[in-house]
N, C-alpha and C. Protein backbone atom coordinates (compact mmCIF):
# COMPACT_ATOMS: atom_id res chain seq x y z
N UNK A 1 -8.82 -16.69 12.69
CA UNK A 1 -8.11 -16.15 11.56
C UNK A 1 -7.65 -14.74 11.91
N UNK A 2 -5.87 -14.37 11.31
CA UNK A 2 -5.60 -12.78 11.57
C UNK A 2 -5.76 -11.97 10.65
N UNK A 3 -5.78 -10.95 10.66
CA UNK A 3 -5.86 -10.28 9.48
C UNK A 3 -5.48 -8.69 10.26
N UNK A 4 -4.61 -7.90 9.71
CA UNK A 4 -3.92 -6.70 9.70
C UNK A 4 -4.29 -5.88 8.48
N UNK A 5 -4.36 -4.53 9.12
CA UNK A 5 -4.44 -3.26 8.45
C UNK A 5 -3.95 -2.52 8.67
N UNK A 6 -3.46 -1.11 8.28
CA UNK A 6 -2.99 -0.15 8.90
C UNK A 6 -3.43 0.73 9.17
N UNK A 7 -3.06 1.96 10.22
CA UNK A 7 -4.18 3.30 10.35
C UNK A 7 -3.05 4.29 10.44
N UNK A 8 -3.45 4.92 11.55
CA UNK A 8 -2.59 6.26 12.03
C UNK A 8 -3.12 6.39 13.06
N UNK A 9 -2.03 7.07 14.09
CA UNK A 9 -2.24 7.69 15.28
C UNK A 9 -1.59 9.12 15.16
N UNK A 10 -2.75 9.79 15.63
CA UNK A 10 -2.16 11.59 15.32
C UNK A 10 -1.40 11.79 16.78
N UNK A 11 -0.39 12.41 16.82
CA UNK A 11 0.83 12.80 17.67
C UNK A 11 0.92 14.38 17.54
N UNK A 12 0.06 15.37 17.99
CA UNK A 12 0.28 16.36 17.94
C UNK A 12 -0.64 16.96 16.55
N UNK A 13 0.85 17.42 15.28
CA UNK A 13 0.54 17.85 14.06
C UNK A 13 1.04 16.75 13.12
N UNK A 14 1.63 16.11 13.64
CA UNK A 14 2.11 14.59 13.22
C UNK A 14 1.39 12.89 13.33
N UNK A 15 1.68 12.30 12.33
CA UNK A 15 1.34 10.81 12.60
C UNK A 15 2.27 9.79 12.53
N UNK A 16 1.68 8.45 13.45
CA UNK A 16 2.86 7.42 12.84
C UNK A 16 1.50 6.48 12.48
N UNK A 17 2.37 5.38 11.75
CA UNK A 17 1.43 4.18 11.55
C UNK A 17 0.92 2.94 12.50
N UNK A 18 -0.14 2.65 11.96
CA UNK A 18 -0.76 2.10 13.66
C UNK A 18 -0.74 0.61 12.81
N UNK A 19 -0.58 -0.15 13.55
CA UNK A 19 -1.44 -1.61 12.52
C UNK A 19 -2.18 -2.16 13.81
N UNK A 20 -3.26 -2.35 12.81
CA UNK A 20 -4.95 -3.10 13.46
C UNK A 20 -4.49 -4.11 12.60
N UNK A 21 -4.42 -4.87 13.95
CA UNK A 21 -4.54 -6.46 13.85
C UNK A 21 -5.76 -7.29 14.84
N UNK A 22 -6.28 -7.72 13.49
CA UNK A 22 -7.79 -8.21 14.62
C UNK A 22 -7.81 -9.99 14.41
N UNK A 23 -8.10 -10.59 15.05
CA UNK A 23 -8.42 -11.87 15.39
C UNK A 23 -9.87 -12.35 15.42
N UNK A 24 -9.97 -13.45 15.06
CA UNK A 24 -11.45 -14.04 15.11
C UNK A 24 -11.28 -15.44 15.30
N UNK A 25 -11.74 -15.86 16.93
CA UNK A 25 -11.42 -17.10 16.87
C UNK A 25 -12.30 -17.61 17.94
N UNK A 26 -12.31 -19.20 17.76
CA UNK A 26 -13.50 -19.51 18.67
C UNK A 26 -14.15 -18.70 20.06
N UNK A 27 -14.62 -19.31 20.73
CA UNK A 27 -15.04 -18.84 21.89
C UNK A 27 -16.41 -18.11 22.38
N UNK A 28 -17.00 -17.75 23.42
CA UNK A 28 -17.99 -16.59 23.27
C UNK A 28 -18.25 -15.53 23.20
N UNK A 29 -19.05 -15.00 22.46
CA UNK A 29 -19.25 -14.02 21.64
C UNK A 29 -18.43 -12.65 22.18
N UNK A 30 -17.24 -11.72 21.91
CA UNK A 30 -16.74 -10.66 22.71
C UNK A 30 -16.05 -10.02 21.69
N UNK A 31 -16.10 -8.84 22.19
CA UNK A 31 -15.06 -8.10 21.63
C UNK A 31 -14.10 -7.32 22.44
N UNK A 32 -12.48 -7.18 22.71
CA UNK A 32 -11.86 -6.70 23.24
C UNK A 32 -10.58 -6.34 22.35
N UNK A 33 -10.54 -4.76 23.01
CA UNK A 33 -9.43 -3.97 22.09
C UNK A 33 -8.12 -3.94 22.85
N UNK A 34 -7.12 -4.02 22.70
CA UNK A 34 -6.04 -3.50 23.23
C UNK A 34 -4.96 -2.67 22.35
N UNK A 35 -3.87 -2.40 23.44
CA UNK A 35 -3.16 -1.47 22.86
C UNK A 35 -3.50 0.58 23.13
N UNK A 36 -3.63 0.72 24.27
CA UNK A 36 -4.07 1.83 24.67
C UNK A 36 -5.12 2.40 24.01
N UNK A 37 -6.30 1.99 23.91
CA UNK A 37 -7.28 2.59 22.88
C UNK A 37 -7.93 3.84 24.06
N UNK A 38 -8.71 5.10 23.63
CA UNK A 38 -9.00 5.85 24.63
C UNK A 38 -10.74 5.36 24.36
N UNK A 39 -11.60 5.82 25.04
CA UNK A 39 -12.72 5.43 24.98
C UNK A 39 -13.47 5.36 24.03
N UNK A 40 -13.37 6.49 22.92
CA UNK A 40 -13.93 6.60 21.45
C UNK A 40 -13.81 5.17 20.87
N UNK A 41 -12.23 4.93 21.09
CA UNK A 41 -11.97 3.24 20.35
C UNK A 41 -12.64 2.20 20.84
N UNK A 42 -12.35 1.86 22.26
CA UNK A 42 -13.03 0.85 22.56
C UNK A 42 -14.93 0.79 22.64
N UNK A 43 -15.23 2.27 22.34
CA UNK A 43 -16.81 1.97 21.72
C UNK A 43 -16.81 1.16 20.41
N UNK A 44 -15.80 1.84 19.82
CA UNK A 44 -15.91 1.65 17.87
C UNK A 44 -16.41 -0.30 18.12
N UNK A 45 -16.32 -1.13 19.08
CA UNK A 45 -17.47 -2.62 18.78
C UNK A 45 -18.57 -2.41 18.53
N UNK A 46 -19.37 -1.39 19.46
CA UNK A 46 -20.95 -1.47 19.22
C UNK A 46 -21.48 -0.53 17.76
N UNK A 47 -20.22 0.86 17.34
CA UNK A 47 -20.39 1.16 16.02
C UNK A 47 -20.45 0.28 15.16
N UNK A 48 -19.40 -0.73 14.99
CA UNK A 48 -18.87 -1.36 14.02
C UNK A 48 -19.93 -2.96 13.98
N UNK A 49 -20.72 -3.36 15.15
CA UNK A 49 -21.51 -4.24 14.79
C UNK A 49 -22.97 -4.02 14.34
N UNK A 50 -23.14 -2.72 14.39
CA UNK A 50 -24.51 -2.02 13.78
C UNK A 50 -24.37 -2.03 12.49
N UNK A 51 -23.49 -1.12 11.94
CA UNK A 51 -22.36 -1.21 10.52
C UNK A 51 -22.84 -1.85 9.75
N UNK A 52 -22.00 -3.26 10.57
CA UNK A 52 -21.72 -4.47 9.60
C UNK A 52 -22.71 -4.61 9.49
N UNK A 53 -23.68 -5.27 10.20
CA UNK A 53 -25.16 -5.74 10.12
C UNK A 53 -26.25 -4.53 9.36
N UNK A 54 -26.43 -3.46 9.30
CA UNK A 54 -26.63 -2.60 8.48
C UNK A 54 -26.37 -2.37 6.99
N UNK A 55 -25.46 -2.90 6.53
CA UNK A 55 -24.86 -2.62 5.14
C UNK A 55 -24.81 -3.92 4.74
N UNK A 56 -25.44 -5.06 5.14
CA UNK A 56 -25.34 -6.49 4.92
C UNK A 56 -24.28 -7.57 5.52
N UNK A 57 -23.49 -7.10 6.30
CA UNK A 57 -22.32 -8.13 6.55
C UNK A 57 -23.36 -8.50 7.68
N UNK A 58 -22.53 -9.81 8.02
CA UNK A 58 -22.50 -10.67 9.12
C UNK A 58 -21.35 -10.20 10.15
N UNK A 59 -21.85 -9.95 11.72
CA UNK A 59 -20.79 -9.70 12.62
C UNK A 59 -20.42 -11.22 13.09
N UNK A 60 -19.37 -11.69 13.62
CA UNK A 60 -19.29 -12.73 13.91
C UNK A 60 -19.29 -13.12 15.29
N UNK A 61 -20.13 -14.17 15.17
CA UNK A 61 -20.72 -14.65 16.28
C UNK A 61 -19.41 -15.55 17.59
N UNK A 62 -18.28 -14.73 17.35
CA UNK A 62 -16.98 -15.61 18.33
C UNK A 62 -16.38 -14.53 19.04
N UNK A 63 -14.85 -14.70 19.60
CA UNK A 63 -14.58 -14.08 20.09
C UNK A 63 -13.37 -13.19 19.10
N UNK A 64 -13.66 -12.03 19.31
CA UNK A 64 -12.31 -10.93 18.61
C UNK A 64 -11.76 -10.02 19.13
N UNK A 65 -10.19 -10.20 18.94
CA UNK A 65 -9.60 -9.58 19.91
C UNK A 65 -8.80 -8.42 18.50
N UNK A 66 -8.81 -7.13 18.93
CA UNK A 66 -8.35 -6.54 18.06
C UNK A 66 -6.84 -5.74 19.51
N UNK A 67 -5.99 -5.27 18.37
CA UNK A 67 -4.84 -5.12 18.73
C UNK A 67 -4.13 -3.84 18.04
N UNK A 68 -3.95 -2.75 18.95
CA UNK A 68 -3.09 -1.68 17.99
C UNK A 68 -1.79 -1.07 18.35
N UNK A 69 -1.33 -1.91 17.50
CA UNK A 69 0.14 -1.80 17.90
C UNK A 69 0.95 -0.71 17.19
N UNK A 70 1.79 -0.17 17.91
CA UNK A 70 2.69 -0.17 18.91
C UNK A 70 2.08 0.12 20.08
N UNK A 71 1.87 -0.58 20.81
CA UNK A 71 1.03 -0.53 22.19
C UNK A 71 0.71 0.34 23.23
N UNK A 72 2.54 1.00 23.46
CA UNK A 72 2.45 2.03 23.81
C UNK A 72 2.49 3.33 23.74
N UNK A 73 1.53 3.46 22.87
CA UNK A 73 1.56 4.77 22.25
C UNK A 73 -0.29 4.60 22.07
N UNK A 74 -0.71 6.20 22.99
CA UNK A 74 -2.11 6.20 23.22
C UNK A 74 -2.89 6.22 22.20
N UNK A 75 -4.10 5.62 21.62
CA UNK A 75 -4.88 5.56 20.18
C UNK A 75 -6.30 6.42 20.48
N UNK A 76 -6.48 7.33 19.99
CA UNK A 76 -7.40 8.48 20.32
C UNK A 76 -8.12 8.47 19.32
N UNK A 77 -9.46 8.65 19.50
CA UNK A 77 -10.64 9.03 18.11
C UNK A 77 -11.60 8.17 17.48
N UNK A 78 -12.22 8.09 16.78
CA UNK A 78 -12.94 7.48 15.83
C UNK A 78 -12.53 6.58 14.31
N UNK A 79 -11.67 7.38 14.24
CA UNK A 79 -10.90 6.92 12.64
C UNK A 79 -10.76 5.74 12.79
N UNK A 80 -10.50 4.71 13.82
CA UNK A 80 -10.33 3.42 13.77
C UNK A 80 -11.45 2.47 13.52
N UNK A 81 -12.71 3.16 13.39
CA UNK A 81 -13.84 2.18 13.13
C UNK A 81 -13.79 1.47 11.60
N UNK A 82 -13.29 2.13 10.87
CA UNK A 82 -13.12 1.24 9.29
C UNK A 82 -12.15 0.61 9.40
N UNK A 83 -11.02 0.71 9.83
CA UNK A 83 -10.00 -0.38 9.58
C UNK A 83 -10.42 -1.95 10.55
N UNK A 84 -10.83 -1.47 11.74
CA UNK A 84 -11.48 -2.49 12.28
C UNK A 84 -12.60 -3.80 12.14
N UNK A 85 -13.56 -2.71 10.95
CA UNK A 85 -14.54 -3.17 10.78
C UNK A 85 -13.63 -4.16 9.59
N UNK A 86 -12.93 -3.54 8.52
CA UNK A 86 -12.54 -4.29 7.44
C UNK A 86 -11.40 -5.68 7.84
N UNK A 87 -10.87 -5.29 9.38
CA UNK A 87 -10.13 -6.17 9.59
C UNK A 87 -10.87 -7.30 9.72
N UNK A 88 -12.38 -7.18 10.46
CA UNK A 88 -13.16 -8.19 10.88
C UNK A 88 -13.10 -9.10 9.48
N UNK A 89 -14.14 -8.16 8.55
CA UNK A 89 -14.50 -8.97 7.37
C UNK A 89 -13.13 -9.54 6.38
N UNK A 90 -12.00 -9.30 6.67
CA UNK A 90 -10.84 -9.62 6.17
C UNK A 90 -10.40 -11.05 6.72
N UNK A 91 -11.13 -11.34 8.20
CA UNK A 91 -10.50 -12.59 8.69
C UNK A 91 -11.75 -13.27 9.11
N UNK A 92 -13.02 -12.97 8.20
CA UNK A 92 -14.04 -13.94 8.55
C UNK A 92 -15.05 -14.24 7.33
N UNK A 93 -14.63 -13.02 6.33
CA UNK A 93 -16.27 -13.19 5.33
C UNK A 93 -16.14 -13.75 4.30
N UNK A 94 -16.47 -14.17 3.75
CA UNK A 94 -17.05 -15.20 2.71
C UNK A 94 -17.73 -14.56 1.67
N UNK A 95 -16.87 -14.34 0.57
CA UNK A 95 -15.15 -14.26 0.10
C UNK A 95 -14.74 -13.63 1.01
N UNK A 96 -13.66 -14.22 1.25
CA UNK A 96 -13.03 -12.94 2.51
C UNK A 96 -12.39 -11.58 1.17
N UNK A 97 -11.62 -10.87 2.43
CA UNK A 97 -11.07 -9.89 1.76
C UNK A 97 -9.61 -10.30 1.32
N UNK A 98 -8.96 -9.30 0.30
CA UNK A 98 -7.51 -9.23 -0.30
C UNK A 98 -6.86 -8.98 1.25
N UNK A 99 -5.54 -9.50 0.89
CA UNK A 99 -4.57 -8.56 2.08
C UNK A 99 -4.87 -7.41 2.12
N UNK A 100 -4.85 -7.09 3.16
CA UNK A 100 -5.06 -5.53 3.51
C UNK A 100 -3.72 -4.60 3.79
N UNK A 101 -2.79 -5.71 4.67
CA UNK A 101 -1.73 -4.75 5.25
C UNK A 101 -1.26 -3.50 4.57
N UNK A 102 -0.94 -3.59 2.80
CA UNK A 102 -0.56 -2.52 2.65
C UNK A 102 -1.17 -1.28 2.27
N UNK A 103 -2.31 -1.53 3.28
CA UNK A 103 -3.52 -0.40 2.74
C UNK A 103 -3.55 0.43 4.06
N UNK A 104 -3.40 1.89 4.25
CA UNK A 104 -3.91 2.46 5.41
C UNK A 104 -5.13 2.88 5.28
N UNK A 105 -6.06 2.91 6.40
CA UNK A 105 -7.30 3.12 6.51
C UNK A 105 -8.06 3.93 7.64
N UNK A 106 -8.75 4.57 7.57
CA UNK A 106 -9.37 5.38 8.24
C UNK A 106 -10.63 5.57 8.29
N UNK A 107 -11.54 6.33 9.21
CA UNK A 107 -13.05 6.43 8.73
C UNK A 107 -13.82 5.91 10.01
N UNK A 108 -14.88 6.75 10.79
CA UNK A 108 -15.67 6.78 11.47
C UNK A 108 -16.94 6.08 10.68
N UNK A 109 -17.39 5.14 11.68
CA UNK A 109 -18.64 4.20 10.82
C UNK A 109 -19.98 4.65 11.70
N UNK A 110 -21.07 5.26 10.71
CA UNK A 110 -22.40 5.34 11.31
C UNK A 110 -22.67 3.68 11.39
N UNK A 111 -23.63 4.18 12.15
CA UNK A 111 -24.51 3.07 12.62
C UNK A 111 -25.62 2.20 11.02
N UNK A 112 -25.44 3.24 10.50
CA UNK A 112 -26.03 2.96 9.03
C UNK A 112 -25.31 2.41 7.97
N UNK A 113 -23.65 2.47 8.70
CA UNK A 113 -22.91 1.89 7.73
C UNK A 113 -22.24 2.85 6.60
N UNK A 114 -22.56 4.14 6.98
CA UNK A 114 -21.96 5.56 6.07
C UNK A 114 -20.76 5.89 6.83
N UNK A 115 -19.46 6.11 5.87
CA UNK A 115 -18.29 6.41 6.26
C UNK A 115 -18.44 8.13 6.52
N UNK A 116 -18.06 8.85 8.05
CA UNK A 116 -18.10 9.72 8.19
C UNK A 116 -16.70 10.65 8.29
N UNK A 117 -16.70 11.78 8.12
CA UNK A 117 -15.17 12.64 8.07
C UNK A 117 -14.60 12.12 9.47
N UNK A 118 -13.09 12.29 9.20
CA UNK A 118 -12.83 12.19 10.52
C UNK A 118 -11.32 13.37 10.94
N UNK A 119 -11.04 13.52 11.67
CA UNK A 119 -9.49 14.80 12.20
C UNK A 119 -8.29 13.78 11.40
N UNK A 120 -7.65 14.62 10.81
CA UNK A 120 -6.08 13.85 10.52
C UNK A 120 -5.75 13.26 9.45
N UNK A 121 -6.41 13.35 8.44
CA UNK A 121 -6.63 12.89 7.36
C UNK A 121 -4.88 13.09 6.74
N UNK A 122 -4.32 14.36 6.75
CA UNK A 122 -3.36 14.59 5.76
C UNK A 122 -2.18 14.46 6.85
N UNK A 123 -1.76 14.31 8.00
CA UNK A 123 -0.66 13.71 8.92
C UNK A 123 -0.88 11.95 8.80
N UNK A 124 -1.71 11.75 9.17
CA UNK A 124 -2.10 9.89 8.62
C UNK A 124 -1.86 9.45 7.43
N UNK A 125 -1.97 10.39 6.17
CA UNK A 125 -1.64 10.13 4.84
C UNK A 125 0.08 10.09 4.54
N UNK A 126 0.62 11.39 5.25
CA UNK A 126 1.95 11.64 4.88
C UNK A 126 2.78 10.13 5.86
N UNK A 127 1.58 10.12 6.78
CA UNK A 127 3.17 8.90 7.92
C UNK A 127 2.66 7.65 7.10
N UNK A 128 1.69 7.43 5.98
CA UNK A 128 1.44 6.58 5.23
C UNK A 128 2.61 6.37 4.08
N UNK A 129 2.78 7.37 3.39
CA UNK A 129 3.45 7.86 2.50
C UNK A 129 4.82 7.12 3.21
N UNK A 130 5.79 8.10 4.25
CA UNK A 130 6.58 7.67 5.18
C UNK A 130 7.36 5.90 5.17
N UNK A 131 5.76 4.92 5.48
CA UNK A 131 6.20 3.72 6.08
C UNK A 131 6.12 3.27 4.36
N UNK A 132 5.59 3.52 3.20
CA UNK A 132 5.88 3.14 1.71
C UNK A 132 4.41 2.33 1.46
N UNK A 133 3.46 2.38 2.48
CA UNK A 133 1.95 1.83 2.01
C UNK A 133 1.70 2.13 0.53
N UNK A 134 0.54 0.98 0.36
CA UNK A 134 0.35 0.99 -1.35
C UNK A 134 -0.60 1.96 -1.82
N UNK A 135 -2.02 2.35 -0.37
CA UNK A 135 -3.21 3.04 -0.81
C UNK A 135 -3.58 3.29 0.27
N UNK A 136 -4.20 4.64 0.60
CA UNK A 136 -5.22 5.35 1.93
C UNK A 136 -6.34 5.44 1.29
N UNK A 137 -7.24 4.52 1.91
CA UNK A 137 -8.56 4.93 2.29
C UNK A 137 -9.27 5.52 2.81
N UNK A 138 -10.02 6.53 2.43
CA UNK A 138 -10.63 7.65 4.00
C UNK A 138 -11.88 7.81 3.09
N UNK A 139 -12.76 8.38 4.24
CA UNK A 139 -13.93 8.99 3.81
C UNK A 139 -13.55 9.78 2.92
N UNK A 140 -14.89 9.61 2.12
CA UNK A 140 -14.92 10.62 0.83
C UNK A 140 -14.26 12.33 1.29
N UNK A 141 -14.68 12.86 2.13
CA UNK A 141 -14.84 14.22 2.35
C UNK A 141 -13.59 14.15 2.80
N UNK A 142 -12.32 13.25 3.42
CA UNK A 142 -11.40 13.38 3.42
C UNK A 142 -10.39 13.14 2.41
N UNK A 143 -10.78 12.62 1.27
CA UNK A 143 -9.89 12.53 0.22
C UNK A 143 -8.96 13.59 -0.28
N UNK A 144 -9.30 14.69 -0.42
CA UNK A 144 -8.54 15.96 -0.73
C UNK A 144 -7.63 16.28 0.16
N UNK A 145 -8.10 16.23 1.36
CA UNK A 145 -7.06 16.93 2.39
C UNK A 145 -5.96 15.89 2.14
N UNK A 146 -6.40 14.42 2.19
CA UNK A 146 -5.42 12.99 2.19
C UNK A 146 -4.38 13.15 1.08
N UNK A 147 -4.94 13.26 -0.23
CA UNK A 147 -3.85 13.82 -1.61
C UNK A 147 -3.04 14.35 -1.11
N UNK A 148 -3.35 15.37 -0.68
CA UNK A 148 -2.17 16.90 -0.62
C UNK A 148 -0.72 16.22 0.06
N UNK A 149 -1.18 14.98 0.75
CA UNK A 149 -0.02 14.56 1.13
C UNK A 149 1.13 13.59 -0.06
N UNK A 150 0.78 13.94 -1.61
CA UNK A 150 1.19 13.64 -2.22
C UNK A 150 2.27 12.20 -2.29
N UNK A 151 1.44 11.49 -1.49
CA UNK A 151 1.82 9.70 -1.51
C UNK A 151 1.07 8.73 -1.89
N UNK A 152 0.54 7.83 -1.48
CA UNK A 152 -0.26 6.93 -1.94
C UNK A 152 -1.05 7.17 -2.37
N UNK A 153 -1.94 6.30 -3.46
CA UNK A 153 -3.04 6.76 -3.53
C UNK A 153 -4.22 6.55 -2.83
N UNK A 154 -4.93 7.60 -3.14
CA UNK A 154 -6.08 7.78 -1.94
C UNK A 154 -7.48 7.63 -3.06
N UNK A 155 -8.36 6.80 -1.67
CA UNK A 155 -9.91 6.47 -2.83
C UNK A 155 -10.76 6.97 -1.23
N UNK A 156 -11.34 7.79 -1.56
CA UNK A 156 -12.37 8.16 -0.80
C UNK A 156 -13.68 6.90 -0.86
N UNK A 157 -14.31 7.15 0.49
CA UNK A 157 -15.81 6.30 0.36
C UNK A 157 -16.48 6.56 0.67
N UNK A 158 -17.77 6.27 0.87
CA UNK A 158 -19.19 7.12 1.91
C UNK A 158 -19.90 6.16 2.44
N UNK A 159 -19.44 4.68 1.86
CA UNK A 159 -20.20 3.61 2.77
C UNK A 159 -19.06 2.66 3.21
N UNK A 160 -19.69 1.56 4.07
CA UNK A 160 -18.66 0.22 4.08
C UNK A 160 -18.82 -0.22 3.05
N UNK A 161 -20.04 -0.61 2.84
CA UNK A 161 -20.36 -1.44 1.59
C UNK A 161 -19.27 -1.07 0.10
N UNK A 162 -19.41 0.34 0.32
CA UNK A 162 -18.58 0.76 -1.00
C UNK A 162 -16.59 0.23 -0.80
N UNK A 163 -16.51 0.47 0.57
CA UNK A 163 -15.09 0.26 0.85
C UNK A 163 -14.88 -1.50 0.42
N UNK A 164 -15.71 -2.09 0.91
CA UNK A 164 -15.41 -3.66 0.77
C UNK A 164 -15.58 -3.76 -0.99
N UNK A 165 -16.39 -3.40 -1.86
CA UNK A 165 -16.36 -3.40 -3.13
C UNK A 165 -15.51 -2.74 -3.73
N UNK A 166 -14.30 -1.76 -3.16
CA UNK A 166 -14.02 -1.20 -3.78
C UNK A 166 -12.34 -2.42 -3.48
N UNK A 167 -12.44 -2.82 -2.34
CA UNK A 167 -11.07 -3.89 -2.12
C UNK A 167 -11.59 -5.33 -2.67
N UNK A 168 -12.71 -5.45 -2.84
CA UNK A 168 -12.62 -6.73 -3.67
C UNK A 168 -12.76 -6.44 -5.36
N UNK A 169 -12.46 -5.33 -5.58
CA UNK A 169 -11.90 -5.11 -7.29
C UNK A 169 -13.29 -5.29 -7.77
């Protein structure tokens, strides 16, 4: 199953929009990122399966290939661990999740499953704003800076748990 989200990639003092598109489909158990991720990203598997399993989800036991496109353009940081994680549970959990695409998302995931601050909050918001997204998600502590970019609306969080309850209404 696919399932897409959107993020940001910071470019300086600037952002564009990233879409995390993750896959879940047979095979054995893996996770592989593409799309120039720098090393922070391609850790965000072993963040994001502590996470899940921490805050109650199920990681899934197949193979997932996540994807951040536009490809060539380098993906730097942490911020990609929530959209990832939500892409997972978007194309595997039971209820799954709403569409996501027109949601941008952001957010470094403890190992406990607590959404942590992350750099870029209000360039990721405005190139949100930009592509006409419906809502930014960011850690709580980034919510303010995210507003100021006076576009979408923005819901801060402090857990996964809270992010997935807060997209299943």
């Amino acid at each position: 199953m696919l399932a897409r989200v959107r993020s940001g990639a910071l470019r300086g003092i600037d952002a564009l929009v990233v879409d995390v598109e993750v896959d879940v489909s047979s095979g054995l158990p893996h996770t592989t990122t593409v799309g120039l991720p720098d090393g922070a990203v391609r850790e965000a598997a072993d963040r994001i399966r502590a996470a899940l399993r921490n805050a109650g989800f199920e990681y899934p036991q197949r193979r997932i290939t996540v994807n951040l496109a536009p490809a060539g353009v380098r993906k730097e940081g942490t911020h990609y661990d929530l959209p990832i994680a939500l892409g997972i549970l978007a194309a595997e959990a039971k209820p799954p999740l709403p569409d996501l695409a027109p949601w941008c998302v952001l957010g470094e995931l403890g190992l406990d499953g607590h959404v942590h601050r992350v750099r870029g909050a209000l360039p990721i918001a405005a190139a949100a704003k930009r592509a006409g997204l419906h809502a930014i998600l960011v850690p709580a502590p980034n919510a303010a800076e995210a507003a100021l970019a006076d576009g979408p609306a923005v819901i801060g969080v402090d857990t996964l748990a809270e992010a997935v309850a807060h997209l299943r209404g």
